[in-house]
XYZ file of C-alpha atoms in Angstrom:
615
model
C 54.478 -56.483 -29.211
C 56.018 -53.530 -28.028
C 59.054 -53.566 -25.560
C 59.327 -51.428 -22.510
C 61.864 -49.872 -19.517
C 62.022 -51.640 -15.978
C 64.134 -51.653 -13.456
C 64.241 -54.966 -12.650
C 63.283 -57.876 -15.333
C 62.113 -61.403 -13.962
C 62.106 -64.137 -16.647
C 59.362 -67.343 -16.041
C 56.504 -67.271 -13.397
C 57.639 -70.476 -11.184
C 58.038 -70.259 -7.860
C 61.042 -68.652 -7.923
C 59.917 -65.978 -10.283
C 56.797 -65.561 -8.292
C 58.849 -64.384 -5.287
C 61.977 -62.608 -7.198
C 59.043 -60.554 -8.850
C 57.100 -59.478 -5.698
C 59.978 -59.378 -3.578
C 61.722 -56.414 -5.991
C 58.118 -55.218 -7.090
C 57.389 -54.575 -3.173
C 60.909 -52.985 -2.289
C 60.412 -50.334 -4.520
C 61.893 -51.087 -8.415
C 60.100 -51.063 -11.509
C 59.405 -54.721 -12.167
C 58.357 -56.814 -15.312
C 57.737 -60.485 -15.072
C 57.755 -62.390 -17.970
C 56.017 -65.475 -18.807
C 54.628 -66.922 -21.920
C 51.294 -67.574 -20.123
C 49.741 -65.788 -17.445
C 47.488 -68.754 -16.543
C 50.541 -71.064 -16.097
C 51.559 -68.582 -12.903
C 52.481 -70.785 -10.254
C 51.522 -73.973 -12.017
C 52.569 -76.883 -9.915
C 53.653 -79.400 -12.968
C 55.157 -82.114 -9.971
C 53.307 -82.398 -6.966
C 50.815 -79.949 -5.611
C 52.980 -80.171 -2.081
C 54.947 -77.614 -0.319
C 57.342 -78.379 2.462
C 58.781 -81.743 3.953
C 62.132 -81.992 6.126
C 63.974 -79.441 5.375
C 61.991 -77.964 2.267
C 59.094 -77.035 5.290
C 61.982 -74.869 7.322
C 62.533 -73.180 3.773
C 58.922 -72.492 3.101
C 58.540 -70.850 6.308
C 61.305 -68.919 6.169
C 60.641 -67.104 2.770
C 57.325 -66.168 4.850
C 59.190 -64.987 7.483
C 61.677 -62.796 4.507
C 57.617 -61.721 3.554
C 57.256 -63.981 0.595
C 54.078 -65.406 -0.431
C 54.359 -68.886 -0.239
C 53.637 -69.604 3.077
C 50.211 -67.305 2.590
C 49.473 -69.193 -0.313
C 50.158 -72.815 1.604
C 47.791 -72.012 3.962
C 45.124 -70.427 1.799
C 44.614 -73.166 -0.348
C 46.463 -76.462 1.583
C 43.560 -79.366 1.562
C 45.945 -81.312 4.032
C 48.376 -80.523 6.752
C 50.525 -82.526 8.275
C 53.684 -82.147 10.741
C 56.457 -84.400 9.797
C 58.397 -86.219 12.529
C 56.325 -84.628 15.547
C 57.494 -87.254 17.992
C 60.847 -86.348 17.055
C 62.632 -82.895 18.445
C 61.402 -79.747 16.810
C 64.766 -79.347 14.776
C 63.635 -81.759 12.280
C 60.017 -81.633 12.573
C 59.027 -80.064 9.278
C 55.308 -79.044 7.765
C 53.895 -80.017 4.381
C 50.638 -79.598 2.984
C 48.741 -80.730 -0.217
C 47.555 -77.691 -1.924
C 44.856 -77.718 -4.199
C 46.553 -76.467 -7.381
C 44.625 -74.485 -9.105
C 43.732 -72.644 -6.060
C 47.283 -72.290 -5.510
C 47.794 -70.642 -8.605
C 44.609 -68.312 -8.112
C 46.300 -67.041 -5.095
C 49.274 -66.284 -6.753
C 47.957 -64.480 -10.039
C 46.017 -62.322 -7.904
C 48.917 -61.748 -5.092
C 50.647 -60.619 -8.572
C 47.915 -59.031 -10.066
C 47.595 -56.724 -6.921
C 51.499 -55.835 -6.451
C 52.353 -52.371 -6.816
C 55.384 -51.900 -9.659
C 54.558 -54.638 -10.860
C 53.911 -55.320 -14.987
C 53.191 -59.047 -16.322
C 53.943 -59.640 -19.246
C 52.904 -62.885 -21.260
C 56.243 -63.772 -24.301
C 58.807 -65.803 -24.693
C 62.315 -64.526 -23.812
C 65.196 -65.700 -26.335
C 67.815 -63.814 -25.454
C 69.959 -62.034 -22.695
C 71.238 -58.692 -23.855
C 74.545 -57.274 -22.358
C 77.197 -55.046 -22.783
C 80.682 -54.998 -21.171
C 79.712 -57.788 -19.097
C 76.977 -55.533 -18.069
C 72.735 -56.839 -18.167
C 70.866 -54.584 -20.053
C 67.891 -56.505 -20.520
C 66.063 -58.976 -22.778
C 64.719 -59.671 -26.255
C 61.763 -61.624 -27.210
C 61.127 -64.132 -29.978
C 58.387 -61.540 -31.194
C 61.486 -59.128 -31.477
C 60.271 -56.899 -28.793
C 63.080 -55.637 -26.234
C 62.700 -55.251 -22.788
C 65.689 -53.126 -20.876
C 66.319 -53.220 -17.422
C 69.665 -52.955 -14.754
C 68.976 -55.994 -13.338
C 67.489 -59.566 -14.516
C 66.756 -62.710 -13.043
C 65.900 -65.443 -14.740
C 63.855 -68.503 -13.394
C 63.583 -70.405 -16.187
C 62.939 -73.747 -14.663
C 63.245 -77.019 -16.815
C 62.484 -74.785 -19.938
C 65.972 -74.679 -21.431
C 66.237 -77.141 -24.399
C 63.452 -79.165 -22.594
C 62.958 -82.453 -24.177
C 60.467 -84.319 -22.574
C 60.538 -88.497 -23.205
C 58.040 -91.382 -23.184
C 59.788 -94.114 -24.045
C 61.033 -93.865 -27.546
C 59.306 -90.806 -27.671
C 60.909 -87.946 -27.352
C 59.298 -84.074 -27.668
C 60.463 -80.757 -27.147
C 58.947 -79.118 -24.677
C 59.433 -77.123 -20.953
C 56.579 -79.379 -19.439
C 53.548 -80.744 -20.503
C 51.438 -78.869 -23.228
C 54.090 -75.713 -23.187
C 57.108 -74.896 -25.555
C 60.649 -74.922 -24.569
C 63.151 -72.501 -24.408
C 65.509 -73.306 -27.318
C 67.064 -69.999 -27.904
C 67.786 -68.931 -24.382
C 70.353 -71.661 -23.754
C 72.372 -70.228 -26.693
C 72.356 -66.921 -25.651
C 74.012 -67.675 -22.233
C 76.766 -69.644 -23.367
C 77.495 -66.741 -26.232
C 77.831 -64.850 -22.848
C 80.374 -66.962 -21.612
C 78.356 -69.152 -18.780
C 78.585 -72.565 -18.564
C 75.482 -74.656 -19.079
C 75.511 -78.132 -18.284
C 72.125 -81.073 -18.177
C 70.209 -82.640 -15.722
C 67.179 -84.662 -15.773
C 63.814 -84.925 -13.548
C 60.543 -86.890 -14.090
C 56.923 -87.330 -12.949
C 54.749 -89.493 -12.312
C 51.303 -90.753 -13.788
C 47.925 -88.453 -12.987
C 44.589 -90.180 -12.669
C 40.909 -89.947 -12.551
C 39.871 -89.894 -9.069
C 36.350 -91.558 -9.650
C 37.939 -94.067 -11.653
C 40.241 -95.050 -8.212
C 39.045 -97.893 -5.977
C 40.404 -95.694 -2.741
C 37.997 -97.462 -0.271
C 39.970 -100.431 -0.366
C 43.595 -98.860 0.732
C 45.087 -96.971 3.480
C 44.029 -93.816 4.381
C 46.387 -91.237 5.435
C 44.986 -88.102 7.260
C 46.058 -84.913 8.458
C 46.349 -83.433 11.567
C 43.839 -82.425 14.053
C 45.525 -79.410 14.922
C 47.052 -78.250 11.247
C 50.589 -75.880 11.811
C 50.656 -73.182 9.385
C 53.189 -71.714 7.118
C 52.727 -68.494 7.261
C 53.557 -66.549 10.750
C 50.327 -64.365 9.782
C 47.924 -67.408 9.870
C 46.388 -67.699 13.478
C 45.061 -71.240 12.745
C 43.803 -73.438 10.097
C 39.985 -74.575 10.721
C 38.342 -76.052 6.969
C 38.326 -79.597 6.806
C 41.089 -81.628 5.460
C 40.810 -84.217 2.301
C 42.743 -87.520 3.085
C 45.321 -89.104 0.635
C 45.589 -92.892 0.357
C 48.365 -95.676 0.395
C 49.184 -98.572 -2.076
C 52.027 -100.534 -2.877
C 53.989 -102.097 -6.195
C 54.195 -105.710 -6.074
C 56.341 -108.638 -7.130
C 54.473 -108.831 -10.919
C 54.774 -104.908 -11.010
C 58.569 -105.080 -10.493
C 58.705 -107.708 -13.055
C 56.970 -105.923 -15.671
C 59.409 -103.057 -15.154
C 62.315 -105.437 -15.402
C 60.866 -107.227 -18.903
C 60.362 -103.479 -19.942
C 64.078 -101.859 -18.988
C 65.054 -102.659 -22.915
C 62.131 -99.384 -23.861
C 63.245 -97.451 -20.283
C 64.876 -94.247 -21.329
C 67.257 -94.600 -18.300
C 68.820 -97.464 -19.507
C 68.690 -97.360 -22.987
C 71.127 -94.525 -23.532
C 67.964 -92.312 -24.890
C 68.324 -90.167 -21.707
C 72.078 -89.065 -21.040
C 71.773 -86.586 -18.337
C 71.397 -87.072 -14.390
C 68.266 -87.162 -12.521
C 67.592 -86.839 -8.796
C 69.178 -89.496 -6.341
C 66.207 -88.795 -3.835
C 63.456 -89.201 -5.769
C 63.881 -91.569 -7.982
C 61.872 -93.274 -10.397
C 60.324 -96.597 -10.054
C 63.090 -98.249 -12.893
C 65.585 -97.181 -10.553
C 63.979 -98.342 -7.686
C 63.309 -101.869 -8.502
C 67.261 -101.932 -9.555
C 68.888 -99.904 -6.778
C 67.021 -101.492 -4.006
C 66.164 -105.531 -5.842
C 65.619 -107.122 -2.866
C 62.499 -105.033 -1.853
C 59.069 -106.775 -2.426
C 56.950 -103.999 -2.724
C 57.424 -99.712 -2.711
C 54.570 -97.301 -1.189
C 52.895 -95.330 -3.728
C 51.502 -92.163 -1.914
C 47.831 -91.289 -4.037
C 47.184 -87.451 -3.555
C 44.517 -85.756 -4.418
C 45.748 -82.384 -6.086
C 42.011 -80.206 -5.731
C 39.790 -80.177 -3.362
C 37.437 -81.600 -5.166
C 39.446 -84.886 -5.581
C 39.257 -84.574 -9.661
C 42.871 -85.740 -10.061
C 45.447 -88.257 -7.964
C 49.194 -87.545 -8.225
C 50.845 -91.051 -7.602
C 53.764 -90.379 -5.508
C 56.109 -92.995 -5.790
C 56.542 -94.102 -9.351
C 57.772 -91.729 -11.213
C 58.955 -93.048 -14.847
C 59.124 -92.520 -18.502
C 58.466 -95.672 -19.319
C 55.894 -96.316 -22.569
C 52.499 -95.803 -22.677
C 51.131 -98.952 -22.315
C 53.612 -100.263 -19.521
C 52.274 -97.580 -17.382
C 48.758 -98.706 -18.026
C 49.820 -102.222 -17.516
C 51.697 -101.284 -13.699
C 48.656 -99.689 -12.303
C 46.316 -102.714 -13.296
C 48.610 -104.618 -11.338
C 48.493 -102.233 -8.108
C 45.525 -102.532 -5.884
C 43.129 -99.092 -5.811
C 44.424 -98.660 -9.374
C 43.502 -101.659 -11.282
C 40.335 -99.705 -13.219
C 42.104 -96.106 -12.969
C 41.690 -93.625 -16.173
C 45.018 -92.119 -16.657
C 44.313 -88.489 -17.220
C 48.397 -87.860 -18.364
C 51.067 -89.900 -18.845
C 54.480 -89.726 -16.682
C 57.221 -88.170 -18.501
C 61.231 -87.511 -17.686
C 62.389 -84.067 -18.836
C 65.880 -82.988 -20.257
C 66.802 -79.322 -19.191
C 69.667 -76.985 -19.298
C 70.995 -75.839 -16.322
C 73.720 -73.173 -15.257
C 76.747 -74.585 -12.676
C 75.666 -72.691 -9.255
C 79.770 -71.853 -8.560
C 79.714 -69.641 -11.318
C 77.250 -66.991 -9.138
C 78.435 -64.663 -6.340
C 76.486 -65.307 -2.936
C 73.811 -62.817 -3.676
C 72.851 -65.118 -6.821
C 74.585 -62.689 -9.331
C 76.522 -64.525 -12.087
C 80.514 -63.631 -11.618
C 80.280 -63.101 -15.066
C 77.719 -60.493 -16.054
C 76.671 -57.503 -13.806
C 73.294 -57.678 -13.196
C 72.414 -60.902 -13.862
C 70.929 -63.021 -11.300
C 69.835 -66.617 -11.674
C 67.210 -68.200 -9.082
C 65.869 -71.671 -9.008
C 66.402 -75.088 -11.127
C 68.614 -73.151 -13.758
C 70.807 -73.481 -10.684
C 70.454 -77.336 -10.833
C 67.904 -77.116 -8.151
C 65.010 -79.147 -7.368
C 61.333 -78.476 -5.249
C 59.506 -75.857 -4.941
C 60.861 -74.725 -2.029
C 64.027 -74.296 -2.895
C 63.271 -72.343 -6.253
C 61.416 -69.713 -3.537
C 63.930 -69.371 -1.643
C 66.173 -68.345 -4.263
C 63.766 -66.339 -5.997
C 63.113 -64.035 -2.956
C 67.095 -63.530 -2.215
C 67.337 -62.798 -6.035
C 65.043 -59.956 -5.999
C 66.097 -58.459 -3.026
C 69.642 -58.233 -3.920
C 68.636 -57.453 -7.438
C 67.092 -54.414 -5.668
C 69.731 -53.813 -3.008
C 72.381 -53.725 -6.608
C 69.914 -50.732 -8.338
C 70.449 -48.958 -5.147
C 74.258 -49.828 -4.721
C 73.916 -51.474 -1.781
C 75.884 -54.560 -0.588
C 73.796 -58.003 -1.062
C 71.783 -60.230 1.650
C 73.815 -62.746 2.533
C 71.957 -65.285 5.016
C 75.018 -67.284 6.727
C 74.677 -71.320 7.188
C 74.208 -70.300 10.972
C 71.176 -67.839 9.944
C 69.057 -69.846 7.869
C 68.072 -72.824 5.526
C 68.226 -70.541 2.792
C 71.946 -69.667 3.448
C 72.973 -73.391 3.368
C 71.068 -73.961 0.547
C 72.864 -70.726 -1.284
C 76.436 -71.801 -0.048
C 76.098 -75.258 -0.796
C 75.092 -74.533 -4.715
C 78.335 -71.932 -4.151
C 81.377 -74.140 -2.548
C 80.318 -77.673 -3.441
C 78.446 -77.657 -6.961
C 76.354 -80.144 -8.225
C 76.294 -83.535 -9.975
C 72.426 -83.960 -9.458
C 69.277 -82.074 -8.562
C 70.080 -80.522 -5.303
C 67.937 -81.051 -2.713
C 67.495 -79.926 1.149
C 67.525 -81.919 3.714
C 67.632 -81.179 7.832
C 71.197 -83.373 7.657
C 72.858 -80.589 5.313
C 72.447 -78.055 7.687
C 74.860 -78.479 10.854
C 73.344 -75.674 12.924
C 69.477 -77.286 12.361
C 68.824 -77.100 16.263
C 68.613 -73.078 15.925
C 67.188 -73.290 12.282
C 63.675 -74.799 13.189
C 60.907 -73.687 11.231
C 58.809 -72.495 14.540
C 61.194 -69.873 14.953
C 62.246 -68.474 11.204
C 59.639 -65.383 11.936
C 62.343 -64.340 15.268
C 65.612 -65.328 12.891
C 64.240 -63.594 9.639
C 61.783 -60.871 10.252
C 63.903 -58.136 11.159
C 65.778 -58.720 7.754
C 62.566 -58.449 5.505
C 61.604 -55.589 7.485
C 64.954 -53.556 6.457
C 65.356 -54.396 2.840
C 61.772 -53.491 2.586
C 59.602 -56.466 2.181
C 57.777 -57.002 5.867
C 55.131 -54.740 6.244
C 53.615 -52.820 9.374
C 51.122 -55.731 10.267
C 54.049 -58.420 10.426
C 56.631 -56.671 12.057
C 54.025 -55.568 14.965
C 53.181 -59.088 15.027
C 56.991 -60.079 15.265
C 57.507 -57.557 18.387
C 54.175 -58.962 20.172
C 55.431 -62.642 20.146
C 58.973 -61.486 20.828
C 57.452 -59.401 24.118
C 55.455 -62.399 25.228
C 58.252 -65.028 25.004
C 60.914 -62.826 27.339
C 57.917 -61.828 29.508
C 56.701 -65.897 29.631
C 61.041 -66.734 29.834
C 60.996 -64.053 32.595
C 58.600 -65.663 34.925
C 59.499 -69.440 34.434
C 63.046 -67.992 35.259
C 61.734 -66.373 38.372
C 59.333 -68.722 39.655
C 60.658 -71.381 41.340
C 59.451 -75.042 42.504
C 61.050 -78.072 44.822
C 64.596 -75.658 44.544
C 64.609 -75.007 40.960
C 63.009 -72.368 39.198
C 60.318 -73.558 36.064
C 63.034 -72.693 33.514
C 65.508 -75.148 34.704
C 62.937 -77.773 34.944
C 61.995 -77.422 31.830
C 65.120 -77.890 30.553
C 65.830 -81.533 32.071
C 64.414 -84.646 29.624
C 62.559 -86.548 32.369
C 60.429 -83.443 32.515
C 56.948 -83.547 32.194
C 56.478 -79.738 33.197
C 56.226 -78.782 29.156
C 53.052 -80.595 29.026
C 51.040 -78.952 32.005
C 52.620 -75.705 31.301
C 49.313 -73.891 29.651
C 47.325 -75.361 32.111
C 49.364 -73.157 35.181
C 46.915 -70.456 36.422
C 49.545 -67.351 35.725
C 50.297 -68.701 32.595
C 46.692 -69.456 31.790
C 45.775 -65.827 33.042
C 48.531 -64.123 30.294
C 47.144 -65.407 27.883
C 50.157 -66.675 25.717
C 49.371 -67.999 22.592
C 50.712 -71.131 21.799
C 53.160 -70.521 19.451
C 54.607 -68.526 22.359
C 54.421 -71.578 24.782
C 56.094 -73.236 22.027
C 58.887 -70.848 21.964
C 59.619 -70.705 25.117
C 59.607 -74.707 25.839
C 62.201 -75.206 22.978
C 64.199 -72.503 23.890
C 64.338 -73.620 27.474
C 65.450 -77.245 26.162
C 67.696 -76.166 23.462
C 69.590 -73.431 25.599
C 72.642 -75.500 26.462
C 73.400 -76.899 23.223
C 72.480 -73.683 21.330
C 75.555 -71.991 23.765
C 77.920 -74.614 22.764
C 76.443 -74.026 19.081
C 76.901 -70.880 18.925
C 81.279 -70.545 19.721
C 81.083 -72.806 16.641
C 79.198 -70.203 14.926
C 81.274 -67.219 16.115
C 84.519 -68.927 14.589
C 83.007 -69.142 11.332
C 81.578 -66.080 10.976
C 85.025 -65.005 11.774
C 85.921 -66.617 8.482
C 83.224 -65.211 6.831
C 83.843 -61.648 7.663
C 87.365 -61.975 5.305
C 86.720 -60.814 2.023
C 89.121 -61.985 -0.636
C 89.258 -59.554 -3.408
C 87.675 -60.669 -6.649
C 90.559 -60.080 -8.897
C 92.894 -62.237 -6.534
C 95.975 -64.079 -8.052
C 95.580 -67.432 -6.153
C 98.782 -68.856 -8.494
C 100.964 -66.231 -6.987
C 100.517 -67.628 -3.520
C 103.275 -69.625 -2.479
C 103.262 -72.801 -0.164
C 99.330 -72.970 -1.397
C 98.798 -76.029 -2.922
C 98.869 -76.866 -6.895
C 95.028 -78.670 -5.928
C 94.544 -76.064 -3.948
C 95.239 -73.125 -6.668
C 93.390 -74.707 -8.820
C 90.069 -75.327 -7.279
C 89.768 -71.710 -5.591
C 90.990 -70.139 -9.033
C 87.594 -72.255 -10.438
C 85.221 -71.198 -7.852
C 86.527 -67.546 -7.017
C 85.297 -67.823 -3.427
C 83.782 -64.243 -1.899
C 85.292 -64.904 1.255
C 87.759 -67.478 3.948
C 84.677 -68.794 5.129
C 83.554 -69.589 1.331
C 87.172 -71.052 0.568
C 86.850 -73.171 3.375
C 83.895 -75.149 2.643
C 85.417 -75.820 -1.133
C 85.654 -79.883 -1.174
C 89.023 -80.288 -0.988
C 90.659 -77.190 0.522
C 92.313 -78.072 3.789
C 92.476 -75.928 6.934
C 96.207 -75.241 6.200
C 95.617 -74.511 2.889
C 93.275 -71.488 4.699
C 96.006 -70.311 6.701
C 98.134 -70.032 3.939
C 95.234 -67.382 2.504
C 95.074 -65.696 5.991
C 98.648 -65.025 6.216
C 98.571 -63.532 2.190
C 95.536 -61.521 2.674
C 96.863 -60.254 6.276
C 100.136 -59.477 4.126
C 98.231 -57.912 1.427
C 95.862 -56.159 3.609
C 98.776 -54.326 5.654
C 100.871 -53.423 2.039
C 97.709 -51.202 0.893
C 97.633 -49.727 4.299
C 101.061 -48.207 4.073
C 100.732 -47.526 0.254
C 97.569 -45.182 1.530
C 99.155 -43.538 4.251
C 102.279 -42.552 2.053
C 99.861 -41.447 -0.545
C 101.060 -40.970 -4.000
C 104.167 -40.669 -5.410
């Protein structure tokens, strides 16, 4: 194989790969994707699901950014559902099943179709550099690829060793080869690289399933998309179903821990506290008589059932023996086996905020090498990736998305301040401003920033200006129009209200023809508008924080009154900024006025050196 010249290198074909790729591939640079099989693109090896509290509000904001998920959600989801819809619409969240291999159809072709874009199908063993600068990759074929600027999204591929019981195989998921050499190269370029563990669970033969005798779980009547480009959502939906473990199930497990991989010692790395597997379920939580196992189709065709809910690496056999003992499954034909998987993984607070590794120029990282987990997640930092791996060709500064912007940015500055011990996940509870971070309204917070780094076409951003005209013109009238001594907008606003629900049936309204995603709009803003005021003086004294830059190269031991915890723990993490530094576990808000009053200090001595010029 013969090597080449890009401008921008992006190393695995996840989902954070997927958007990395097309995100720098539509800006404008010279792209290469790399993967060792094109026909793996996209492949969902957990669940074919995308979104869920919190992980939804991501999803739709990488649509909003113009990234393809959302599209591809939509194209090819077989059920929709809107999570917590009773609730308020800060933590209502969407998530569909996809059908997977339509899911990865849609993405190949997106791909296949991208302007400056090359795929490439090899494996990637090393990271080439010089003067702790990215210059691009070599192959295991030998070939060299040079680029500027890489990201890699290598997933669990990193020293993956998958387990079954006493078994234990090499391997970055089912059926594909890990990435041995990869690992090796990092460290030999000073990064740290650290383990953590996931799992999955059991797939089965659909026609094999006695389904008519459980639960049946539909979706919605009225299906929300993803994607701010989908009108509505009309094909019909395929149900999933719902059994449970049992007593005998539970004891099986417990007779079995002695083979478990968990608990023999045979795994030694940490797995993900919020979905575990069913071992550590029938410890963690002993007095519970029975867990819900979620079976899900993954195609259309209902060839396949993922069983969410036990997840395991138990042996062989005990995983036949559990589903004989769970009603529906009793006669199933497992198709694969559950596995946990071993990976290599790079600590996130060794990258700058634009997901560039402190230590090498160039060199971005996006997705579970981050110690990541989901789908979602991976996207989100696979879109950010490419467009700052873009913005850095051009020498421009990064996208940034602030904890008060987005999902994204609290995913990003979590991974940044507070590290990891375990898979990180997203959840609506991580992010403190969630009531303005709603996924109905990621297309008004996010839009405008696809559009200028280059990524929202003409279609999109017409479609952004639309809503945003009908929502002031609908927020205009319900301001002006008033009833019993209070105008429509303040009524709206009170909780015994029941004016929300009659509100498209109004003749003006009716005659304007708002759409309801505008109607939406405009009834949550109404309700939200006090709190988001309040919200927002928060906000502005953060981003106050934010907005202080602390110079890369700063001497944190030379500050005195800071303390020795203190020096220590900002010296590890380097933080870009006072807002960064103060969301370090651990640093105290005197230990940021201490910084203020040094960088103020610092700040006014290069003034006066400039205006006396040299010497």
């Amino acid at each position: 194989m013969k090597g080449g010249e890009f401008d921008c290198i992006v190393v695995g074909a996840g989902h954070a790969g997927i958007e990395a790729a097309h995100a720098a591939a539509r800006i404008g640079a010279r792209t290469g994707l790399i993967t060792l099989r094109r026909d793996t693109i996209a492949k969902m090896s957990c669940n074919p699901a995308i979104g869920g509290l919190g992980k939804g509000q991501i999803a739709c904001e990488v649509d909003a950014l113009g990234g393809l998920m959302g599209l591809a959600t939509d194209a090819t989801g077989i059920q929709f559902r809107l999570l917590n819809r009773s609730k308020g619409p800060a933590v209502r969240a969407p998530r569909a099943q996809a059908d997977k291999y339509r899911y990865q159809d849609f993405m190949r072709a997106a791909l296949e179709e991208t302007p400056n874009l090359t795929l490439v199908e090899a494996m990637v063993s090393d990271v080439l550099a010089e003067r702790d600068r990215v210059r691009g990759v070599r192959c295991r074929s030998g070939a060299v690829f040079s680029a500027p600027t890489v990201v890699l999204t290598t997933g669990t591929f990193l020293r993956g060793l998958m387990h079954v019981g006493t078994e234990r195989q090499p391997g970055g998921r089912l059926g594909e080869p890990a990435a041995d050499e990869l690992s090796a190269s990092l460290e030999r370029l000073g990064l740290e690289v650290r383990r953590l563990k996931t799992g999955t669970p059991v797939r089965l033969d659909a026609a094999t399933c006695d389904l008519d005798r459980l639960e049946i779980q539909q979706g919605d009547d009225d299906p929300v998309p993803f994607s701010f480009m989908t009108d509505r959502i009309d094909r019909a939906q395929v149900p999933c179903w719902v059994t449970y473990t049992n007593e005998r199930v539970h004891q099986l497990i417990r007779d079995n821990l002695d083979r478990a991989p968990l608990y023999t010692g045979q795994i030694q790395s940490t797995g993900p506290r919020y979905c575990p597997s069913i071992e550590t379920k029938i410890l963690r939580f002993a007095d519970k008589q029975r867990h819900q196992v979620f079976l899900e189709p993954e195609d259309e065709a209902r060839t396949t059932i993922y069983c969410n809910g036990i997840s395991t690496s138990l042996p062989r056999e005990v995983q036949e023996q559990m589903l004989r003992l769970m009603p529906g499954t009793e006669n199933a034909r497992i198709v694969h086996y559950a596995y946990a998987i071993e990976y290599d993984y790079c600590p996130p607070t060794q990258l700058q905020p634009s997901l560039e590794t402190k230590q090498i120029a160039g060199l971005f990282l996006a997705g579970q090498i981050n110690g990541t987990s989901g789908y979602e997640e991976a996207a989100a930092q696979g879109i950010l990736a490419g467009i700052n791996a873009t913005k850095k060709l051009r020498g421009e500064e990064p996208l940034v998305l602030g904890r008060d912007r987005a999902y994204i940015g609290v995913l990003i500055d979590d991974l940044m301040t507070r590290g990891i011990d375990e898979p990180y996940r997203m959840f609506t509870s991580r992010a403190e401003h969630r009531l303005a971070l709603r996924s109905d309204n990621a297309d008004r917070r996010l839009t405008e920033i696809g559009r200028s780094v280059g990524l929202v076409d003409d279609v999109r951003y017409t479609r952004l200006q639309r809503k945003r005209t009908d929502i002031e013109r609908l927020r205009s009238y319900l301001q002006a129009t008033r009833r019993q001594g209070s105008s429509l907008w303040d009524l709206l606003r009170r909780p015994n209200s029941d004016l929300a629900g009659h509100l498209a049936e109004m003749p003006d309204v009716r005659a304007a023809g708002y759409g309801p995603d505008v109607l939406e709009a405009a009834i949550v803003d109404a309700k939200y508008e006090g709190y988001l005021v309040k919200q927002q003086r928060v906000v502005a004294l953060q981003q106050n924080l934010d907005s202080k830059k602390i110079p890369a190269d700063f001497d944190y031991a030379a500050v005195e009154h800071l303390r020795c915890e203190a020096r220590e723990k900002l010296s590890a993490f380097k933080p870009a900024t006072l807002g960064h530094a103060s969301r370090i576990s651990g640093i105290t808000p005197a230990d940021i006025t201490v910084l203020q009053i040094c960088l103020k200090k610092l700040s006014g001595s290069a003034r006066r050196a400039a205006k006396e010029g040299p010497v």
